[in-house]
Short mmCIF file of C-alpha atoms in Angstrom, two decimals:
data_model
loop_
_atom_site.label_atom_id
_atom_site.label_comp_id
_atom_site.label_asym_id
_atom_site.label_seq_id
_atom_site.Cartn_x
_atom_site.Cartn_y
_atom_site.Cartn_z
CA ASP A 13 -66.30 103.50 -19.50
CA THR A 14 -65.90 106.57 -17.29
CA GLY A 15 -63.46 105.14 -14.75
CA VAL A 16 -59.81 106.02 -14.21
CA SER A 17 -57.62 104.88 -17.08
CA GLN A 18 -53.86 104.41 -17.22
CA ASP A 19 -51.50 103.95 -20.11
CA PRO A 20 -49.55 101.84 -20.77
CA ARG A 21 -50.74 98.86 -18.75
CA HIS A 22 -47.34 97.21 -18.95
CA LYS A 23 -43.86 98.59 -19.57
CA ILE A 24 -40.56 96.75 -19.79
CA THR A 25 -37.46 98.88 -19.95
CA LYS A 26 -33.74 98.61 -19.48
CA ARG A 27 -31.97 100.13 -16.51
CA GLY A 28 -31.02 103.73 -17.17
CA GLN A 29 -33.86 104.46 -19.59
CA ASN A 30 -36.58 107.05 -18.97
CA VAL A 31 -40.24 106.06 -18.83
CA THR A 32 -43.46 108.08 -18.71
CA PHE A 33 -46.88 106.92 -17.56
CA ARG A 34 -50.19 108.63 -18.14
CA CYS A 35 -53.31 108.74 -15.98
CA ASP A 36 -56.73 109.99 -17.08
CA PRO A 37 -58.93 110.56 -14.02
CA ILE A 38 -62.69 110.43 -13.80
CA SER A 39 -64.06 113.50 -15.48
CA GLU A 40 -64.51 116.47 -13.12
CA HIS A 41 -62.51 114.86 -10.32
CA ASN A 42 -60.29 117.57 -8.90
CA ARG A 43 -57.81 115.37 -7.01
CA LEU A 44 -55.40 112.91 -8.57
CA TYR A 45 -53.11 110.59 -6.64
CA TRP A 46 -50.14 108.42 -7.58
CA TYR A 47 -49.24 105.33 -5.57
CA ARG A 48 -46.64 102.61 -6.00
CA GLN A 49 -47.24 98.98 -5.13
CA THR A 50 -44.70 96.18 -4.97
CA LEU A 51 -45.67 92.53 -5.12
CA GLY A 52 -47.63 91.32 -2.12
CA GLN A 53 -47.72 94.75 -0.45
CA GLY A 54 -50.25 97.51 -0.13
CA PRO A 55 -49.92 100.65 -2.24
CA GLU A 56 -47.65 103.44 -0.98
CA PHE A 57 -48.41 107.10 -1.56
CA LEU A 58 -46.14 109.00 -3.94
CA THR A 59 -47.78 112.35 -4.68
CA TYR A 60 -51.07 114.07 -5.32
CA PHE A 61 -52.56 117.03 -7.15
CA GLN A 62 -55.53 119.21 -6.54
CA ASN A 63 -56.43 120.56 -9.94
CA GLU A 64 -53.03 121.44 -11.44
CA ALA A 65 -51.25 122.09 -8.13
CA GLN A 66 -49.00 119.37 -6.71
CA LEU A 67 -49.80 119.54 -3.00
CA GLU A 68 -47.69 116.81 -1.45
CA LYS A 69 -44.79 114.55 -2.37
CA SER A 70 -43.64 111.49 -0.47
CA ARG A 71 -40.02 110.97 0.50
CA LEU A 72 -40.30 107.88 -1.72
CA LEU A 73 -40.37 110.27 -4.67
CA SER A 74 -36.67 110.75 -5.41
CA ASP A 75 -35.41 113.47 -7.73
CA ARG A 76 -35.57 110.94 -10.58
CA PHE A 77 -39.35 111.05 -10.37
CA SER A 78 -41.46 113.91 -11.62
CA ALA A 79 -45.20 114.24 -11.94
CA GLU A 80 -47.30 116.84 -13.69
CA ARG A 81 -50.94 117.66 -14.16
CA PRO A 82 -50.66 120.66 -16.49
CA LYS A 83 -54.32 121.41 -17.16
CA GLY A 84 -55.84 119.85 -14.09
CA SER A 85 -57.07 116.87 -16.06
CA PHE A 86 -54.71 114.05 -17.03
CA SER A 87 -51.40 113.50 -15.24
CA THR A 88 -48.03 112.07 -16.20
CA LEU A 89 -45.44 110.39 -14.02
CA GLU A 90 -41.92 110.27 -15.41
CA ILE A 91 -39.07 108.21 -14.03
CA GLN A 92 -35.62 109.14 -15.27
CA ARG A 93 -32.62 106.80 -15.26
CA THR A 94 -34.71 103.86 -14.14
CA GLU A 95 -33.29 101.39 -11.63
CA GLN A 96 -34.28 97.80 -10.96
CA GLY A 97 -35.76 98.92 -7.65
CA ASP A 98 -38.29 101.00 -9.57
CA SER A 99 -39.99 97.81 -10.74
CA ALA A 100 -43.51 97.96 -9.33
CA MET A 101 -47.14 98.64 -10.15
CA TYR A 102 -47.84 102.36 -10.43
CA LEU A 103 -51.41 103.19 -9.52
CA CYS A 104 -53.37 106.34 -10.15
CA ALA A 105 -56.51 107.32 -8.26
CA SER A 106 -58.87 110.26 -8.53
CA SER A 107 -61.45 111.80 -6.24
CA LEU A 108 -63.88 114.65 -5.97
CA TRP A 109 -62.89 116.64 -2.92
CA GLY A 110 -64.76 119.42 -1.26
CA LEU A 111 -68.24 118.55 -2.40
CA ALA A 112 -70.59 120.13 0.08
CA GLY A 113 -72.44 117.64 2.23
CA THR A 114 -70.05 114.75 1.67
CA ARG A 115 -68.19 113.14 4.51
CA GLY A 116 -64.74 112.00 3.65
CA GLU A 117 -63.26 111.39 0.25
CA THR A 118 -63.51 108.30 -1.94
CA GLN A 119 -60.57 107.55 -4.21
CA TYR A 120 -61.20 105.53 -7.36
CA PHE A 121 -58.25 103.60 -8.66
CA GLY A 122 -57.16 102.89 -12.19
CA PRO A 123 -55.88 99.48 -13.35
CA GLY A 124 -52.25 100.49 -12.88
CA THR A 125 -49.11 100.41 -14.99
CA ARG A 126 -46.82 97.51 -14.24
CA LEU A 127 -43.18 98.49 -14.74
CA LEU A 128 -40.34 95.99 -15.08
CA VAL A 129 -36.81 97.33 -15.19
CA LEU A 130 -34.27 94.84 -16.51
CA THR B 9 -48.02 108.42 9.27
CA GLN B 10 -50.52 106.01 10.74
CA LEU B 11 -49.39 102.40 10.49
CA LEU B 12 -51.92 99.68 9.74
CA GLU B 13 -51.34 96.05 10.59
CA GLN B 14 -53.33 93.45 8.76
CA SER B 15 -53.61 89.80 9.69
CA PRO B 16 -53.32 87.18 8.54
CA GLN B 17 -51.00 87.94 5.64
CA PHE B 18 -52.07 84.79 3.77
CA LEU B 19 -55.27 82.77 3.93
CA SER B 20 -55.97 79.62 1.94
CA ILE B 21 -59.36 78.02 2.48
CA GLN B 22 -61.91 75.73 0.86
CA GLU B 23 -65.08 76.95 -0.76
CA GLY B 24 -67.88 77.30 1.79
CA GLU B 25 -65.65 78.13 4.77
CA ASN B 26 -65.90 81.36 6.74
CA LEU B 27 -62.99 83.70 7.38
CA THR B 28 -62.10 86.93 9.14
CA VAL B 29 -59.42 89.46 8.25
CA TYR B 30 -58.24 92.04 10.78
CA CYS B 31 -56.88 95.56 10.51
CA ASN B 32 -55.37 97.26 13.55
CA SER B 33 -53.64 100.50 14.46
CA SER B 34 -52.32 102.14 17.60
CA SER B 35 -53.98 105.39 16.50
CA VAL B 36 -57.59 106.31 16.07
CA PHE B 37 -59.01 106.17 12.56
CA SER B 38 -61.19 108.98 11.33
CA SER B 39 -62.54 106.48 8.84
CA LEU B 40 -61.41 103.21 7.37
CA GLN B 41 -61.82 101.75 3.94
CA TRP B 42 -61.65 98.17 2.74
CA TYR B 43 -60.53 97.41 -0.80
CA ARG B 44 -60.31 94.23 -2.85
CA GLN B 45 -57.67 93.92 -5.55
CA GLU B 46 -57.40 91.25 -8.22
CA PRO B 47 -54.05 90.41 -9.85
CA GLY B 48 -53.05 92.99 -12.43
CA GLU B 49 -55.82 95.40 -11.48
CA GLY B 50 -56.22 98.40 -9.19
CA PRO B 51 -57.93 98.23 -5.79
CA VAL B 52 -61.72 98.44 -5.81
CA LEU B 53 -63.46 100.04 -2.85
CA LEU B 54 -65.75 97.69 -0.93
CA VAL B 55 -66.86 99.86 1.99
CA THR B 56 -66.04 102.88 4.15
CA VAL B 57 -66.70 102.73 7.89
CA VAL B 58 -66.81 105.93 9.88
CA THR B 59 -68.62 105.49 13.19
CA GLY B 60 -67.22 103.48 16.11
CA GLY B 61 -69.08 100.19 16.47
CA GLU B 62 -70.48 100.46 12.97
CA VAL B 63 -71.36 97.25 11.13
CA LYS B 64 -71.91 97.20 7.38
CA LYS B 65 -72.94 94.26 5.25
CA LEU B 66 -72.29 93.70 1.58
CA LYS B 67 -73.89 90.39 0.58
CA ARG B 68 -71.70 87.74 2.26
CA LEU B 69 -69.20 90.32 3.54
CA THR B 70 -69.58 91.90 6.99
CA PHE B 71 -67.42 94.85 7.98
CA GLN B 72 -67.05 95.98 11.57
CA PHE B 73 -65.44 99.12 12.98
CA GLY B 74 -64.19 98.86 16.55
CA ASP B 75 -65.82 100.96 19.24
CA ALA B 76 -62.57 102.87 19.80
CA ARG B 77 -62.05 103.24 16.04
CA LYS B 78 -58.62 101.64 16.22
CA ASP B 79 -59.47 98.34 14.58
CA SER B 80 -61.68 96.84 11.95
CA SER B 81 -62.55 93.41 10.66
CA LEU B 82 -63.86 91.89 7.47
CA HIS B 83 -65.78 88.64 7.76
CA ILE B 84 -66.70 86.56 4.73
CA THR B 85 -69.38 83.91 5.07
CA ALA B 86 -69.38 80.82 2.84
CA ALA B 87 -66.40 81.94 0.77
CA GLN B 88 -66.45 81.34 -2.96
CA PRO B 89 -63.57 81.09 -5.47
CA GLY B 90 -64.63 84.48 -6.81
CA ASP B 91 -63.67 86.00 -3.44
CA THR B 92 -60.01 85.22 -4.16
CA GLY B 93 -57.86 88.36 -4.14
CA LEU B 94 -55.87 90.81 -2.06
CA TYR B 95 -57.88 92.51 0.66
CA LEU B 96 -56.55 95.86 1.81
CA CYS B 97 -57.55 98.20 4.58
CA ALA B 98 -56.69 101.87 4.24
CA THR B 99 -57.12 105.12 6.09
CA ALA B 100 -56.58 108.81 5.49
CA GLY B 101 -55.43 109.05 9.09
CA GLY B 102 -56.63 111.80 11.35
CA THR B 103 -58.83 113.32 8.71
CA SER B 104 -61.09 111.75 6.16
CA TYR B 105 -59.23 113.36 3.30
CA GLY B 106 -56.00 113.11 1.43
CA LYS B 107 -53.43 110.41 0.88
CA LEU B 108 -54.29 106.90 1.95
CA THR B 109 -52.12 104.68 4.10
CA PHE B 110 -52.66 101.01 3.35
CA GLY B 111 -52.07 97.86 5.32
CA GLN B 112 -49.85 95.25 3.73
CA GLY B 113 -52.90 93.27 2.70
CA THR B 114 -54.29 89.78 3.13
CA ILE B 115 -53.94 87.44 0.18
CA LEU B 116 -57.02 85.20 0.15
CA THR B 117 -57.23 82.06 -1.95
CA VAL B 118 -60.50 80.13 -2.01
CA HIS B 119 -60.18 76.65 -3.48
CA PRO B 120 -63.16 75.03 -5.26
#
């Protein structure tokens, strides 16, 4: 399977603990996005990378959140001192941007990591 | 940030019925995407519409982009239980690139 993969699929943690999620994008995709989705709502943008550079961060991304994409391939999203309000599905998407002749950009989503903070 | 309003929020119908889901904004879309998401999975892209007035068909699904590119609709003919899921519209706003803004989604349940 060459789609976007995320690990773990589910994570239960206690309030105050740190958690880290991993996203492996589609090979050769240069953009990688993180979104957060709460139950019954559409995903909300958190941050994105082009290659290894983090180009934009949402105001939703407090200083407890940090994301990296050190080699321009996989990415990690860490949440420190988790709070119950962090409980959500964390989605990763990747895309190939800048391909000559294409119009627009198609983002392919992974299955998500569902986080529950007790 | 462009806001997208989807309606209805919930839809519960019987197998074989037709339905339409709407996505509206006060701003012009450069392009609009429709996704379907099943519980516990990520959104899967159904279609991208770009040109005002454009109509695209995907089997029993018909997608329409408004002439002014401020609204879109998804029509499902003869719904089946396998159509059950969360339907989301999304846009990259004034460009066709970058972060997506999603509507709140329409939860569709098709009963056998």
